[in-house]
Amino acid sequence: KGFGIMSLFDATNESAISNLKSNLLKTEDFDEMTTGNLQSIFRSIYKIGDLKIGFTEINSEESVFRPAPFKDIRSYILASRKEVSCDSVLCNESLSRLLNKNDFFIISDVEKHKGNPGLDSRFAQHLLKQGIRSCILAPVVKNGRLLGFIELVSSRARELNSINAKKLDYIIPFLTDSIERFYSELQNEIDAIIQKEYTAIHPSVYWKFREEALQHVNHKRGRNTPFKEIIFKEVFPLYGQIDVKGSSVARNETLEKDLIFQIEMLLKLFRFIYKKGKLPLIAQHIFELEKLEKELKEELKADSESVIQSYIINEVHPVLKHFDSADNEVHKRIAAYFDLLDNKMKMVYDNRKDFDDALSIINKQMSEVLDKKQAEAQSFFPHYYERFKTDGVEHNLYIGASIAPKVHYNPLYLENLRLWQLQAMIEMENEYYRLRPSLPYELDVTSLILVFSSPIAIRFRMDEKRFDVDGTYNARYEVVKKRLDKARIKGSEERITKQGTLTIIYSQKKEESEYKRYIKFLQHRKMLGDVLELFEVEDLQGVSGLKGMRINILYNRDSAGYYSFDDLMKELEHK
């Protein structure tokens, strides 16, 4: 007999939120959380037995709604649609509240809302078709970035309203962290696929690779989903190069100087050792070194470097190490010889190092100028850009509607890019001649632009991890590029490129007229001089009918004025 006193309180919300936190913490991948798990938790919090939950992704850059990349969570904004523009779903006021203010969007009675004028009434009808009578759209925002909207929907009016929407304030932070982590991991997976299958991608075409990678991620359960080739059709190519003049000859000269200098040092050393003790082995090496020196001075062969290096390292150096302890004077001379050698190569590398350093500095500076200019050019119209460092710097540009389908393309953008390319080449030439006095080895450069007015298609080659022209018809562009390098002016032995000038190669009369207009403008800007040469290019293998023009460049070294190439050379020599 007796009585008991019991105090009860409603812990549903606390328990549901605790379950949500536990589920989110123990589930490493948000994608593994099923709709059922989330719906049961939200149903407990809202005490609505048939409450449904959805999620819609938003691409803020393009202002479009997209389906959620999660396995079992559907989108009620989209229903069966794959993608839809934000402003075609909601009116400006509602859209602003969602996108800019990150407020909840609440419709407590969808039936009543459909009578309102504007886009929101169409959205209400869209919800009614799905049997939805009340709903809440809650933005998911992390670090100022809008990721998407959590959708709560009910089949009864007024069950979801502005009062119980406040309950989301306790839940959204936990969901936001998990969803943001999922998107971060998804981006890492996409980047990993792009890096592995496609290599580093220029920002102008990144969207295309992302679409393909995302499609592969979403269908990865198929395991054997093939990677599609990336093709851009109807693009206009632009090609330019700033080339180090006579780099092969200069490289051979530096090699010859280093080898002859090293052989002469060895001959002095061996002759000194031979005086100390007339050993036949030393005489043999003197004979062989004199023979190598004579051959080098007569002609540098393709295998000269490897033959001499192998002989010196494998046969000469072991002999020197043996005599290193003969006496103090011999030791000093051998030590002095080895001190002059490069630590890695164990050969004299002075002249070649100066040449390599000069070439590296030129390439680095030219690339930096071009990359900096490119950042400006991309703002005109997105286009694909790639550059290569060889004995100089080459660049390819491709512009067309397929590169940026969401931006309206006009031929004016091609003309603008051609004018930009001319100015960029002139600026690179100016940068080189500012740099020239400080180079460890004296080199000169020549500049060339190829004009090609026919649109082509480019395809990303999966095996080579780079873009190339697509198909036999488009291959002529690549053929012309490769064969121009050593081309000469028709009827002469003179190369088409020349120091202090910008060479423009084309095939059509309209291209000549177009570039003459640009030249007049750049002459007015004091970037080009008055000496314009027109010529025909010699017939190349498989290519004929090319024409060219050369215009002298004005070098602006300081505020004092402008120099022609000859003036500049005299000024540099004087200094």
mmCIF file of N, CA and C in Angstrom, residues 108-170:
data_model
loop_
_atom_site.group_PDB
_atom_site.id
_atom_site.type_symbol
_atom_site.label_atom_id
_atom_site.label_comp_id
_atom_site.label_asym_id
_atom_site.label_seq_id
_atom_site.Cartn_x
_atom_site.Cartn_y
_atom_site.Cartn_z
ATOM 1 N N SER A 108 3.281 27.161 -45.768
ATOM 2 C CA SER A 108 2.467 26.382 -44.822
ATOM 3 C C SER A 108 1.217 25.793 -45.480
ATOM 4 N N ASP A 109 0.726 26.463 -46.550
ATOM 5 C CA ASP A 109 -0.449 25.951 -47.273
ATOM 6 C C ASP A 109 -0.191 26.114 -48.769
ATOM 7 N N VAL A 110 0.257 25.046 -49.400
ATOM 8 C CA VAL A 110 0.627 25.095 -50.817
ATOM 9 C C VAL A 110 -0.598 25.394 -51.676
ATOM 10 N N GLU A 111 -1.759 24.842 -51.281
ATOM 11 C CA GLU A 111 -2.992 25.030 -52.052
ATOM 12 C C GLU A 111 -3.331 26.523 -52.156
ATOM 13 N N LYS A 112 -3.204 27.227 -51.042
ATOM 14 C CA LYS A 112 -3.513 28.660 -51.025
ATOM 15 C C LYS A 112 -2.450 29.439 -51.812
ATOM 16 N N HIS A 113 -1.195 28.963 -51.757
ATOM 17 C CA HIS A 113 -0.073 29.662 -52.396
ATOM 18 C C HIS A 113 -0.162 29.639 -53.914
ATOM 19 N N LYS A 114 -0.827 28.609 -54.449
ATOM 20 C CA LYS A 114 -0.870 28.500 -55.915
ATOM 21 C C LYS A 114 -1.700 29.608 -56.564
ATOM 22 N N GLY A 115 -2.505 30.290 -55.744
ATOM 23 C CA GLY A 115 -3.305 31.376 -56.277
ATOM 24 C C GLY A 115 -2.546 32.672 -56.407
ATOM 25 N N ASN A 116 -1.322 32.749 -55.808
ATOM 26 C CA ASN A 116 -0.519 33.974 -55.892
ATOM 27 C C ASN A 116 0.050 34.152 -57.303
ATOM 28 N N PRO A 117 0.178 35.393 -57.762
ATOM 29 C CA PRO A 117 0.752 35.611 -59.099
ATOM 30 C C PRO A 117 2.254 35.350 -59.110
ATOM 31 N N GLY A 118 2.810 35.063 -60.280
ATOM 32 C CA GLY A 118 4.264 34.921 -60.441
ATOM 33 C C GLY A 118 4.721 33.478 -60.437
ATOM 34 N N LEU A 119 6.053 33.340 -60.385
ATOM 35 C CA LEU A 119 6.668 32.018 -60.485
ATOM 36 C C LEU A 119 6.351 31.132 -59.296
ATOM 37 N N ASP A 120 6.173 31.744 -58.093
ATOM 38 C CA ASP A 120 5.920 30.938 -56.907
ATOM 39 C C ASP A 120 4.653 30.108 -57.037
ATOM 40 N N SER A 121 3.671 30.625 -57.788
ATOM 41 C CA SER A 121 2.429 29.857 -57.991
ATOM 42 C C SER A 121 2.709 28.613 -58.832
ATOM 43 N N ARG A 122 3.618 28.747 -59.834
ATOM 44 C CA ARG A 122 4.001 27.583 -60.638
ATOM 45 C C ARG A 122 4.751 26.556 -59.793
ATOM 46 N N PHE A 123 5.584 27.060 -58.872
ATOM 47 C CA PHE A 123 6.301 26.162 -57.974
ATOM 48 C C PHE A 123 5.313 25.432 -57.056
ATOM 49 N N ALA A 124 4.290 26.163 -56.600
ATOM 50 C CA ALA A 124 3.262 25.551 -55.755
ATOM 51 C C ALA A 124 2.537 24.434 -56.502
ATOM 52 N N GLN A 125 2.177 24.681 -57.758
ATOM 53 C CA GLN A 125 1.520 23.647 -58.562
ATOM 54 C C GLN A 125 2.437 22.436 -58.760
ATOM 55 N N HIS A 126 3.748 22.716 -58.912
ATOM 56 C CA HIS A 126 4.739 21.646 -59.056
ATOM 57 C C HIS A 126 4.748 20.761 -57.802
ATOM 58 N N LEU A 127 4.624 21.400 -56.607
ATOM 59 C CA LEU A 127 4.602 20.648 -55.358
ATOM 60 C C LEU A 127 3.300 19.860 -55.206
ATOM 61 N N LEU A 128 2.186 20.483 -55.590
ATOM 62 C CA LEU A 128 0.886 19.810 -55.477
ATOM 63 C C LEU A 128 0.830 18.532 -56.300
ATOM 64 N N LYS A 129 1.488 18.557 -57.453
ATOM 65 C CA LYS A 129 1.519 17.345 -58.292
ATOM 66 C C LYS A 129 2.216 16.183 -57.581
ATOM 67 N N GLN A 130 3.104 16.530 -56.621
ATOM 68 C CA GLN A 130 3.807 15.494 -55.861
ATOM 69 C C GLN A 130 3.085 15.156 -54.549
ATOM 70 N N GLY A 131 1.889 15.744 -54.354
ATOM 71 C CA GLY A 131 1.119 15.478 -53.143
ATOM 72 C C GLY A 131 1.610 16.219 -51.932
ATOM 73 N N ILE A 132 2.296 17.327 -52.131
ATOM 74 C CA ILE A 132 2.869 18.109 -51.031
ATOM 75 C C ILE A 132 1.937 19.286 -50.730
ATOM 76 N N ARG A 133 1.552 19.409 -49.438
ATOM 77 C CA ARG A 133 0.638 20.485 -49.043
ATOM 78 C C ARG A 133 1.307 21.540 -48.157
ATOM 79 N N SER A 134 2.451 21.213 -47.560
ATOM 80 C CA SER A 134 3.237 22.200 -46.798
ATOM 81 C C SER A 134 4.709 21.786 -46.861
ATOM 82 N N CYS A 135 5.606 22.794 -46.813
ATOM 83 C CA CYS A 135 7.035 22.464 -46.956
ATOM 84 C C CYS A 135 7.914 23.551 -46.344
ATOM 85 N N ILE A 136 9.145 23.153 -46.035
ATOM 86 C CA ILE A 136 10.184 24.072 -45.565
ATOM 87 C C ILE A 136 11.448 23.781 -46.373
ATOM 88 N N LEU A 137 12.034 24.837 -46.948
ATOM 89 C CA LEU A 137 13.333 24.721 -47.612
ATOM 90 C C LEU A 137 14.359 25.429 -46.739
ATOM 91 N N ALA A 138 15.357 24.675 -46.244
ATOM 92 C CA ALA A 138 16.365 25.231 -45.336
ATOM 93 C C ALA A 138 17.716 25.241 -46.016
ATOM 94 N N PRO A 139 18.345 26.432 -46.184
ATOM 95 C CA PRO A 139 19.659 26.498 -46.852
ATOM 96 C C PRO A 139 20.759 25.875 -46.000
ATOM 97 N N VAL A 140 21.688 25.192 -46.665
ATOM 98 C CA VAL A 140 22.861 24.617 -45.996
ATOM 99 C C VAL A 140 24.067 25.456 -46.426
ATOM 100 N N VAL A 141 24.616 26.239 -45.488
ATOM 101 C CA VAL A 141 25.697 27.182 -45.794
ATOM 102 C C VAL A 141 26.914 26.854 -44.940
ATOM 103 N N LYS A 142 28.090 26.783 -45.578
ATOM 104 C CA LYS A 142 29.338 26.538 -44.846
ATOM 105 C C LYS A 142 30.414 27.482 -45.374
ATOM 106 N N ASN A 143 31.008 28.242 -44.478
ATOM 107 C CA ASN A 143 32.065 29.205 -44.838
ATOM 108 C C ASN A 143 31.635 30.148 -45.954
ATOM 109 N N GLY A 144 30.394 30.620 -45.853
ATOM 110 C CA GLY A 144 29.874 31.559 -46.838
ATOM 111 C C GLY A 144 29.481 30.935 -48.157
ATOM 112 N N ARG A 145 29.588 29.620 -48.289
ATOM 113 C CA ARG A 145 29.248 28.932 -49.534
ATOM 114 C C ARG A 145 27.941 28.183 -49.375
ATOM 115 N N LEU A 146 26.987 28.447 -50.274
ATOM 116 C CA LEU A 146 25.689 27.775 -50.247
ATOM 117 C C LEU A 146 25.809 26.427 -50.942
ATOM 118 N N LEU A 147 25.605 25.345 -50.194
ATOM 119 C CA LEU A 147 25.767 23.993 -50.745
ATOM 120 C C LEU A 147 24.475 23.452 -51.348
ATOM 121 N N GLY A 148 23.347 23.821 -50.765
ATOM 122 C CA GLY A 148 22.062 23.319 -51.259
ATOM 123 C C GLY A 148 20.966 23.570 -50.247
ATOM 124 N N PHE A 149 19.835 22.849 -50.413
ATOM 125 C CA PHE A 149 18.681 23.048 -49.531
ATOM 126 C C PHE A 149 18.173 21.713 -49.007
ATOM 127 N N ILE A 150 17.986 21.659 -47.684
ATOM 128 C CA ILE A 150 17.283 20.517 -47.095
ATOM 129 C C ILE A 150 15.793 20.797 -47.226
ATOM 130 N N GLU A 151 15.052 19.812 -47.740
ATOM 131 C CA GLU A 151 13.615 19.979 -47.983
ATOM 132 C C GLU A 151 12.822 19.107 -47.003
ATOM 133 N N LEU A 152 11.926 19.747 -46.245
ATOM 134 C CA LEU A 152 10.967 19.008 -45.418
ATOM 135 C C LEU A 152 9.601 19.181 -46.056
ATOM 136 N N VAL A 153 8.906 18.075 -46.353
ATOM 137 C CA VAL A 153 7.607 18.168 -47.021
ATOM 138 C C VAL A 153 6.586 17.294 -46.299
ATOM 139 N N SER A 154 5.348 17.764 -46.303
ATOM 140 C CA SER A 154 4.248 17.021 -45.669
ATOM 141 C C SER A 154 3.055 16.995 -46.617
ATOM 142 N N SER A 155 2.261 15.949 -46.492
ATOM 143 C CA SER A 155 1.073 15.808 -47.356
ATOM 144 C C SER A 155 -0.124 16.555 -46.789
ATOM 145 N N ARG A 156 0.057 17.235 -45.647
ATOM 146 C CA ARG A 156 -1.055 17.979 -45.042
ATOM 147 C C ARG A 156 -0.671 19.453 -44.875
ATOM 148 N N ALA A 157 -1.648 20.310 -45.081
ATOM 149 C CA ALA A 157 -1.421 21.755 -44.972
ATOM 150 C C ALA A 157 -1.187 22.161 -43.520
ATOM 151 N N ARG A 158 -0.366 23.164 -43.342
ATOM 152 C CA ARG A 158 -0.068 23.814 -42.058
ATOM 153 C C ARG A 158 0.677 22.928 -41.054
ATOM 154 N N GLU A 159 1.049 21.720 -41.457
ATOM 155 C CA GLU A 159 1.843 20.885 -40.536
ATOM 156 C C GLU A 159 3.271 21.421 -40.432
ATOM 157 N N LEU A 160 3.755 21.987 -41.509
ATOM 158 C CA LEU A 160 5.061 22.636 -41.497
ATOM 159 C C LEU A 160 4.823 24.131 -41.629
ATOM 160 N N ASN A 161 5.344 24.904 -40.687
ATOM 161 C CA ASN A 161 5.051 26.330 -40.673
ATOM 162 C C ASN A 161 6.218 27.106 -40.085
ATOM 163 N N SER A 162 6.073 28.415 -39.985
ATOM 164 C CA SER A 162 7.164 29.279 -39.530
ATOM 165 C C SER A 162 7.505 29.058 -38.060
ATOM 166 N N ILE A 163 6.591 28.500 -37.298
ATOM 167 C CA ILE A 163 6.854 28.281 -35.866
ATOM 168 C C ILE A 163 7.726 27.044 -35.669
ATOM 169 N N ASN A 164 7.271 25.888 -36.245
ATOM 170 C CA ASN A 164 8.092 24.688 -36.033
ATOM 171 C C ASN A 164 9.342 24.640 -36.932
ATOM 172 N N ALA A 165 9.443 25.605 -37.862
ATOM 173 C CA ALA A 165 10.677 25.698 -38.661
ATOM 174 C C ALA A 165 11.870 26.029 -37.774
ATOM 175 N N LYS A 166 11.606 26.669 -36.605
ATOM 176 C CA LYS A 166 12.685 27.054 -35.695
ATOM 177 C C LYS A 166 13.428 25.837 -35.145
ATOM 178 N N LYS A 167 12.758 24.686 -35.140
ATOM 179 C CA LYS A 167 13.417 23.469 -34.644
ATOM 180 C C LYS A 167 14.653 23.113 -35.466
ATOM 181 N N LEU A 168 14.646 23.569 -36.725
ATOM 182 C CA LEU A 168 15.779 23.264 -37.603
ATOM 183 C C LEU A 168 17.059 23.960 -37.146
ATOM 184 N N ASP A 169 16.920 25.038 -36.377
ATOM 185 C CA ASP A 169 18.101 25.764 -35.908
ATOM 186 C C ASP A 169 19.049 24.866 -35.115
ATOM 187 N N TYR A 170 18.481 23.863 -34.426
ATOM 188 C CA TYR A 170 19.296 22.961 -33.621
ATOM 189 C C TYR A 170 19.918 21.838 -34.469
#
